[in-house]
JSON list of C-alpha atoms in Angstrom, two decimals:
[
{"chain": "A", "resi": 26, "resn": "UNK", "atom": "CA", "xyz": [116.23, 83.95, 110.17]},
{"chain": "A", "resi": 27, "resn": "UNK", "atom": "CA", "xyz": [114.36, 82.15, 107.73]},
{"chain": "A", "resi": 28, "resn": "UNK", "atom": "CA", "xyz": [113.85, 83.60, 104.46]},
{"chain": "A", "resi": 29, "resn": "UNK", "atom": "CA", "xyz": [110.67, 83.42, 102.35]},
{"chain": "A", "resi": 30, "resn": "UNK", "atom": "CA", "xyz": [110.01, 82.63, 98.99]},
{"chain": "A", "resi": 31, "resn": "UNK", "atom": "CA", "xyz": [108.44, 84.73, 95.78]},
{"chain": "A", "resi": 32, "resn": "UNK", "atom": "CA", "xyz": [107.40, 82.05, 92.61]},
{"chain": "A", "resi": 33, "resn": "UNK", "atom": "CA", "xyz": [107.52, 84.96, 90.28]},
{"chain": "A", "resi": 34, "resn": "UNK", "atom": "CA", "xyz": [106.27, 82.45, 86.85]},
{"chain": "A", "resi": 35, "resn": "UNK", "atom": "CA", "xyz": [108.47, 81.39, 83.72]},
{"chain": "A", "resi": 36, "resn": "UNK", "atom": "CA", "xyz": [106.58, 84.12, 82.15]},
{"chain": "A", "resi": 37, "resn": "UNK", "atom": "CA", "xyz": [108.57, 87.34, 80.96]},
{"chain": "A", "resi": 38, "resn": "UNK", "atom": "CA", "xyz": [105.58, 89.15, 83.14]},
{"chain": "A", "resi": 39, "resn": "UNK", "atom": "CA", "xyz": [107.37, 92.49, 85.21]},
{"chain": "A", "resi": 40, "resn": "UNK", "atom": "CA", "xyz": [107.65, 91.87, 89.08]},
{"chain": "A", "resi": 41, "resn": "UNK", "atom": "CA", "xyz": [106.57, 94.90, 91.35]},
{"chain": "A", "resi": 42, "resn": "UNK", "atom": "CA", "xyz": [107.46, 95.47, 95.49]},
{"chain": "A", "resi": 43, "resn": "UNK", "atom": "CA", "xyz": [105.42, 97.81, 97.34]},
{"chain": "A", "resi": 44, "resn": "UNK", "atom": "CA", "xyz": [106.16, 98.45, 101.08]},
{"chain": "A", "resi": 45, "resn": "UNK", "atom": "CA", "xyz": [104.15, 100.27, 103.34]},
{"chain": "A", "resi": 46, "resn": "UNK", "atom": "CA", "xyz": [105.38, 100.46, 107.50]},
{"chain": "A", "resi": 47, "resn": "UNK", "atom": "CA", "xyz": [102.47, 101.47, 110.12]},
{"chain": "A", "resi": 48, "resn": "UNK", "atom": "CA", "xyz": [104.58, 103.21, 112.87]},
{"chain": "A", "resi": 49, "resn": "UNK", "atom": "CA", "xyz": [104.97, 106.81, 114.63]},
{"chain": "A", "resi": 50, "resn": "UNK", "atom": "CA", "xyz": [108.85, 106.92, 113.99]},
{"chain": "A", "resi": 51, "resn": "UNK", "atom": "CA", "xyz": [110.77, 108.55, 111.32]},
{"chain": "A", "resi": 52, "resn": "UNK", "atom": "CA", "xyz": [111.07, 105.47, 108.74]},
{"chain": "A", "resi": 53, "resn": "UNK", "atom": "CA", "xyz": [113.49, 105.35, 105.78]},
{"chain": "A", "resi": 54, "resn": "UNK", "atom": "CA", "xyz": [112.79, 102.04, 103.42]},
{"chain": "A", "resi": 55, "resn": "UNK", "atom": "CA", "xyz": [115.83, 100.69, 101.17]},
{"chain": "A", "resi": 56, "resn": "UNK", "atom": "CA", "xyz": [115.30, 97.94, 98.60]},
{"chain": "A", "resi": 57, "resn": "UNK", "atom": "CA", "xyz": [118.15, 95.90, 96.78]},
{"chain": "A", "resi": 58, "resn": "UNK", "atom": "CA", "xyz": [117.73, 93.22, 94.73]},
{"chain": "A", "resi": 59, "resn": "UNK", "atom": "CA", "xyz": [120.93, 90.71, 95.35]},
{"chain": "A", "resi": 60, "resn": "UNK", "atom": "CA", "xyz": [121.54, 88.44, 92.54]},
{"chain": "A", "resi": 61, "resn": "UNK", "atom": "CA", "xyz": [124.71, 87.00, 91.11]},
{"chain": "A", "resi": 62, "resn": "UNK", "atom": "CA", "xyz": [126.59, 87.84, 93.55]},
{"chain": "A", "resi": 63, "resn": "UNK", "atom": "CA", "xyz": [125.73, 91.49, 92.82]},
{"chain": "A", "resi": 64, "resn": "UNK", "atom": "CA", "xyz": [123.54, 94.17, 94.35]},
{"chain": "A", "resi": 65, "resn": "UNK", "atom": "CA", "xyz": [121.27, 96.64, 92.78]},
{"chain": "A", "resi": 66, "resn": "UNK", "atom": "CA", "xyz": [119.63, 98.90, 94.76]},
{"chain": "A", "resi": 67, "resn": "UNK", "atom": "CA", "xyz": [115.71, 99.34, 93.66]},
{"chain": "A", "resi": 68, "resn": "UNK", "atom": "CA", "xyz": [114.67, 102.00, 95.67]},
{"chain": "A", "resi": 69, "resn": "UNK", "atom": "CA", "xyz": [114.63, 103.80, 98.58]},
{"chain": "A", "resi": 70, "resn": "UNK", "atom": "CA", "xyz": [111.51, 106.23, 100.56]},
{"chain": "A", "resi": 71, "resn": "UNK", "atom": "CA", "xyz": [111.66, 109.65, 100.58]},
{"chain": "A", "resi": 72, "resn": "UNK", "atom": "CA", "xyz": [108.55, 110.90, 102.49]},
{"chain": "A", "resi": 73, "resn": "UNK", "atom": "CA", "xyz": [109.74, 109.72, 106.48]},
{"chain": "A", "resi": 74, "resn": "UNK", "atom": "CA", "xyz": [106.91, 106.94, 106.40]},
{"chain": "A", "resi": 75, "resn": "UNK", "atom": "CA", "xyz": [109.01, 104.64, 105.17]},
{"chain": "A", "resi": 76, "resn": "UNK", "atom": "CA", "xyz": [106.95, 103.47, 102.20]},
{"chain": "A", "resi": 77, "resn": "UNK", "atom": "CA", "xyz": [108.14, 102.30, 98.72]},
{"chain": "A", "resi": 78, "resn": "UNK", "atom": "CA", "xyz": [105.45, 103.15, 96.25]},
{"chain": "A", "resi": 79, "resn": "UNK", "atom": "CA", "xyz": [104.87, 99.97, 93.61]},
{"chain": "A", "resi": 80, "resn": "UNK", "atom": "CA", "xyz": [108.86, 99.61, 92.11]},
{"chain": "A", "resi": 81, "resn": "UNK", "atom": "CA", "xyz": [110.08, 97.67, 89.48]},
{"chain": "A", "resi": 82, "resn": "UNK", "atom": "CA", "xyz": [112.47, 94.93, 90.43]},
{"chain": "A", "resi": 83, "resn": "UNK", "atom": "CA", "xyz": [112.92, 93.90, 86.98]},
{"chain": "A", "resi": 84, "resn": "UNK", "atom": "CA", "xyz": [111.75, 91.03, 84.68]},
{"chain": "A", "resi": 85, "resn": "UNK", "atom": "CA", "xyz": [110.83, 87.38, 86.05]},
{"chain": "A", "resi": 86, "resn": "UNK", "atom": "CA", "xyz": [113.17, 86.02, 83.28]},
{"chain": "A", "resi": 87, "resn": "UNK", "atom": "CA", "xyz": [116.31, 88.28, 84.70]},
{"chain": "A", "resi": 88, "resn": "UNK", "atom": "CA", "xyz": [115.17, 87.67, 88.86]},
{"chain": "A", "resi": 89, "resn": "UNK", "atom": "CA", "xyz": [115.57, 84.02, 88.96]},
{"chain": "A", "resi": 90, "resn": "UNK", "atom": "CA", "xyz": [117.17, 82.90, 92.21]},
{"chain": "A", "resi": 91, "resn": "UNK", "atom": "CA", "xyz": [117.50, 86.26, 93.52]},
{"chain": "A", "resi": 92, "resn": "UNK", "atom": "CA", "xyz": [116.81, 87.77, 96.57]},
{"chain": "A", "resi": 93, "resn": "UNK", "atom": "CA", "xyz": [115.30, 90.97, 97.57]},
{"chain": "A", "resi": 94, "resn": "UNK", "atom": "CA", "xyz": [116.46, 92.83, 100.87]},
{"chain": "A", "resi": 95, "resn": "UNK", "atom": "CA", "xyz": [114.44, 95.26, 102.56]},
{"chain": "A", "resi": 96, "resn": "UNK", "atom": "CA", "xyz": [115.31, 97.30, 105.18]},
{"chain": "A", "resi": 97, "resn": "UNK", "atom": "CA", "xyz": [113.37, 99.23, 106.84]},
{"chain": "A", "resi": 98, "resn": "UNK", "atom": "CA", "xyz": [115.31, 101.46, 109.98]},
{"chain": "A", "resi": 99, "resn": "UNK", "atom": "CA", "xyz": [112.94, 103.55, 112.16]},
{"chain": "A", "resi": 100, "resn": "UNK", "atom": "CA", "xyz": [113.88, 106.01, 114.69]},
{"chain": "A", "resi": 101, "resn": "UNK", "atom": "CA", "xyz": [111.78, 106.94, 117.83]},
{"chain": "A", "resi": 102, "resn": "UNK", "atom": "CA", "xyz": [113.55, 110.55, 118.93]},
{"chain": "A", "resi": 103, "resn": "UNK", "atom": "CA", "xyz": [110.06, 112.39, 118.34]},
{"chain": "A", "resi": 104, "resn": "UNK", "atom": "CA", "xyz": [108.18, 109.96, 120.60]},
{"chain": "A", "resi": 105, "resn": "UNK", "atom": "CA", "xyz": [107.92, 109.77, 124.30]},
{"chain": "A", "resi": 106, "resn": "UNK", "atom": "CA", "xyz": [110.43, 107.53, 125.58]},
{"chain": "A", "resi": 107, "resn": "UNK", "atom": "CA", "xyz": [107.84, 105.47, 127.47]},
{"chain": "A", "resi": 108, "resn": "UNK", "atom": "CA", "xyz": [106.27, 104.43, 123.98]},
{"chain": "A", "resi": 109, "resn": "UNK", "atom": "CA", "xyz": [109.17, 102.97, 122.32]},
{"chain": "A", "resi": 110, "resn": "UNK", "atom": "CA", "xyz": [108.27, 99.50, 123.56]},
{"chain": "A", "resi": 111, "resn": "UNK", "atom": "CA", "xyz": [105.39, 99.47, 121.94]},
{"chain": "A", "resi": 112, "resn": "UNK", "atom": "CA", "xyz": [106.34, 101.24, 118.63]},
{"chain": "A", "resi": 113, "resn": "UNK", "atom": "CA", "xyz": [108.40, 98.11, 118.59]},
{"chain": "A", "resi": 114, "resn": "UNK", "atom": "CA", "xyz": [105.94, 95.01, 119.83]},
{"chain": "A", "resi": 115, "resn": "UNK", "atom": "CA", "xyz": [103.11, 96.36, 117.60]},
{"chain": "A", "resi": 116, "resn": "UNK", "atom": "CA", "xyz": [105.15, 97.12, 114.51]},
{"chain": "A", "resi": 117, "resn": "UNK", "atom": "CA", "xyz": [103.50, 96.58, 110.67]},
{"chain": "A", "resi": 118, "resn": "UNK", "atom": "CA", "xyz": [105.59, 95.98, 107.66]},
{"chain": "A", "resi": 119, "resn": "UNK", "atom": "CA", "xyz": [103.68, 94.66, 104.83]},
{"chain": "A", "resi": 120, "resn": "UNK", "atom": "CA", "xyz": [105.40, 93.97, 101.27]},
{"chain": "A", "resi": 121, "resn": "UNK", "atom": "CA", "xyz": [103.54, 93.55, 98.10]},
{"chain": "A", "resi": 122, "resn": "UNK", "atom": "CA", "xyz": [104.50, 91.61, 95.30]},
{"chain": "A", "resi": 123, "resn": "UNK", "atom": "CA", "xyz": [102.94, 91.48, 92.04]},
{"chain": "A", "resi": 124, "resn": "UNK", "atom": "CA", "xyz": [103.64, 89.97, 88.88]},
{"chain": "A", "resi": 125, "resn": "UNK", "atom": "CA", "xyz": [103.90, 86.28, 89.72]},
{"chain": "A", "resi": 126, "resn": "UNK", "atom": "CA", "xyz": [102.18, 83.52, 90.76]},
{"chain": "A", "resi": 127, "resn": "UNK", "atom": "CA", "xyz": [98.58, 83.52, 91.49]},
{"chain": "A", "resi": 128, "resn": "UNK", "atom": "CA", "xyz": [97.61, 82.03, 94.90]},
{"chain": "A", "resi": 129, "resn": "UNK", "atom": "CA", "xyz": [100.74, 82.85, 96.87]},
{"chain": "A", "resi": 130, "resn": "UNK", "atom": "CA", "xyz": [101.21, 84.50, 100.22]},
{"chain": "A", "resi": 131, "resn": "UNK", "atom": "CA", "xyz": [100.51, 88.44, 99.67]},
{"chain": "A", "resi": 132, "resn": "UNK", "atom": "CA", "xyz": [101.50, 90.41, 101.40]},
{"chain": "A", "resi": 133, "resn": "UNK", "atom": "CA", "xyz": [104.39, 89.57, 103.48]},
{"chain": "A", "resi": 134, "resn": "UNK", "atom": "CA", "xyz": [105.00, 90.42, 106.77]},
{"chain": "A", "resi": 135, "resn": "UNK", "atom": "CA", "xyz": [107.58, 91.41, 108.73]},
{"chain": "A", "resi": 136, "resn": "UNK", "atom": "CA", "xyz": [108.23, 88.55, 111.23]},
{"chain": "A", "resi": 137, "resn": "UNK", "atom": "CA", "xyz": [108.96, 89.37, 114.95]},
{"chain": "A", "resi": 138, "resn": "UNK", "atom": "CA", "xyz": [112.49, 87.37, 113.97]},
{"chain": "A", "resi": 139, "resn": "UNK", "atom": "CA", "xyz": [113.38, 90.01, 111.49]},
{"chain": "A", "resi": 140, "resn": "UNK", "atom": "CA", "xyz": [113.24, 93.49, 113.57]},
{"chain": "A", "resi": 141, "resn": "UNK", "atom": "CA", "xyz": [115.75, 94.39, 116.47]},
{"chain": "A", "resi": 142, "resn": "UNK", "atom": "CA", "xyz": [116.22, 97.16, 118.67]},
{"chain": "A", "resi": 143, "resn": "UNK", "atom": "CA", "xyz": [119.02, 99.69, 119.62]},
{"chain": "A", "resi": 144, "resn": "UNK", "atom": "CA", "xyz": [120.24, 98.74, 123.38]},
{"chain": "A", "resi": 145, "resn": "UNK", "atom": "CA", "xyz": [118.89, 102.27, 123.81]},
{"chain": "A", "resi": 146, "resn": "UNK", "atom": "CA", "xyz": [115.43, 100.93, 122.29]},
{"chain": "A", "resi": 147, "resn": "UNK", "atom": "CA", "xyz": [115.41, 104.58, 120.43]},
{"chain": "A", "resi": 148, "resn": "UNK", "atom": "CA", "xyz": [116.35, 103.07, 116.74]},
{"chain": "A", "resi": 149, "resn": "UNK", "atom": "CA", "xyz": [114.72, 99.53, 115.13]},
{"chain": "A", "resi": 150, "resn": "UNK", "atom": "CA", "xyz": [116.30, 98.17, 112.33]},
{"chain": "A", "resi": 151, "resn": "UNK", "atom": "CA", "xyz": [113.89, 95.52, 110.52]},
{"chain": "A", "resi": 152, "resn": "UNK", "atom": "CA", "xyz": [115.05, 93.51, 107.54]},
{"chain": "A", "resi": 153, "resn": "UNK", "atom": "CA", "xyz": [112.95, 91.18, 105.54]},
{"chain": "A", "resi": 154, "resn": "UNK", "atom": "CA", "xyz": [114.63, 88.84, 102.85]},
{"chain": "A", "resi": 155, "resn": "UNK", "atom": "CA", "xyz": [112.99, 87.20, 100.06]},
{"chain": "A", "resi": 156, "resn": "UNK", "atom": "CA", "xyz": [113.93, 84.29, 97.57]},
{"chain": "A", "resi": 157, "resn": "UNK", "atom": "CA", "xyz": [112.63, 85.23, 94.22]},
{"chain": "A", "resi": 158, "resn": "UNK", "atom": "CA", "xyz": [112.24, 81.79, 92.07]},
{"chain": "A", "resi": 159, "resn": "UNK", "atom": "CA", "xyz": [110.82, 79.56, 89.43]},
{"chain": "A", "resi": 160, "resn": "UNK", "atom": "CA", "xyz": [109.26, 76.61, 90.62]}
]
């Protein structure tokens, strides 16, 4: 899975994630920034949607050569059986970031690499890394 990269500046500007998910499953979001060797989780969505309204992940000085890991798991139960195929082909993650560089790639998307399915097909787990850095 390849990962993509954030140039969040040399500036001490504040870096923001939003993430919004277009899908008819349940959703539940989770954000962690890894750095260090540690983890710190960022935030997590509350409404069933799966969004994360715009979050902090902290200052460009402190986010050097991090990573941010979101994972986003969905689950189908409420929807007929026969749609869960294409819940999953025609799903939308997009993640915002703000705070860095001008003229980068925003929003990400979630790559058809980075989602997989339950042998059931009733659950789909998608997780999107990103390299936050300094150029």
């Amino acid at each position: 899975m390849e990962i993509e990269n954030y140039f969040i500046g040399k500036e001490k500007k504040e870096i923001f994630i939003t993430v919004t998910v277009s899908t008819h499953g349940v959703a539940v979001t989770e954000v962690k920034l890894i750095i260090n060797g540690s983890i710190f989780n960022k935030g997590a969505s509350t409404n069933g949607a799966g969004l994360i309204s715009k979050t902090s992940l902290g200052f460009a000085s402190q986010l050097d050569g991090g990573t941010i890991k979101i994972e986003t798991d969905i689950v189908l139960t409420k929807i007929p059986k026969s749609a869960w195929a294409s819940c999953f082909e025609n799903l939308q993650i997009h993640y915002y970031l703000e705070g860095g560089e001008s003229d980068q790639k925003n929003p990400f998307e979630l790559l058809p690499a980075e989602k997989k399915k339950s042998s059931s097909g009733e659950t789909i787990i998608a997780t999107k890394r990103i390299n936050l850095l300094n150029r």
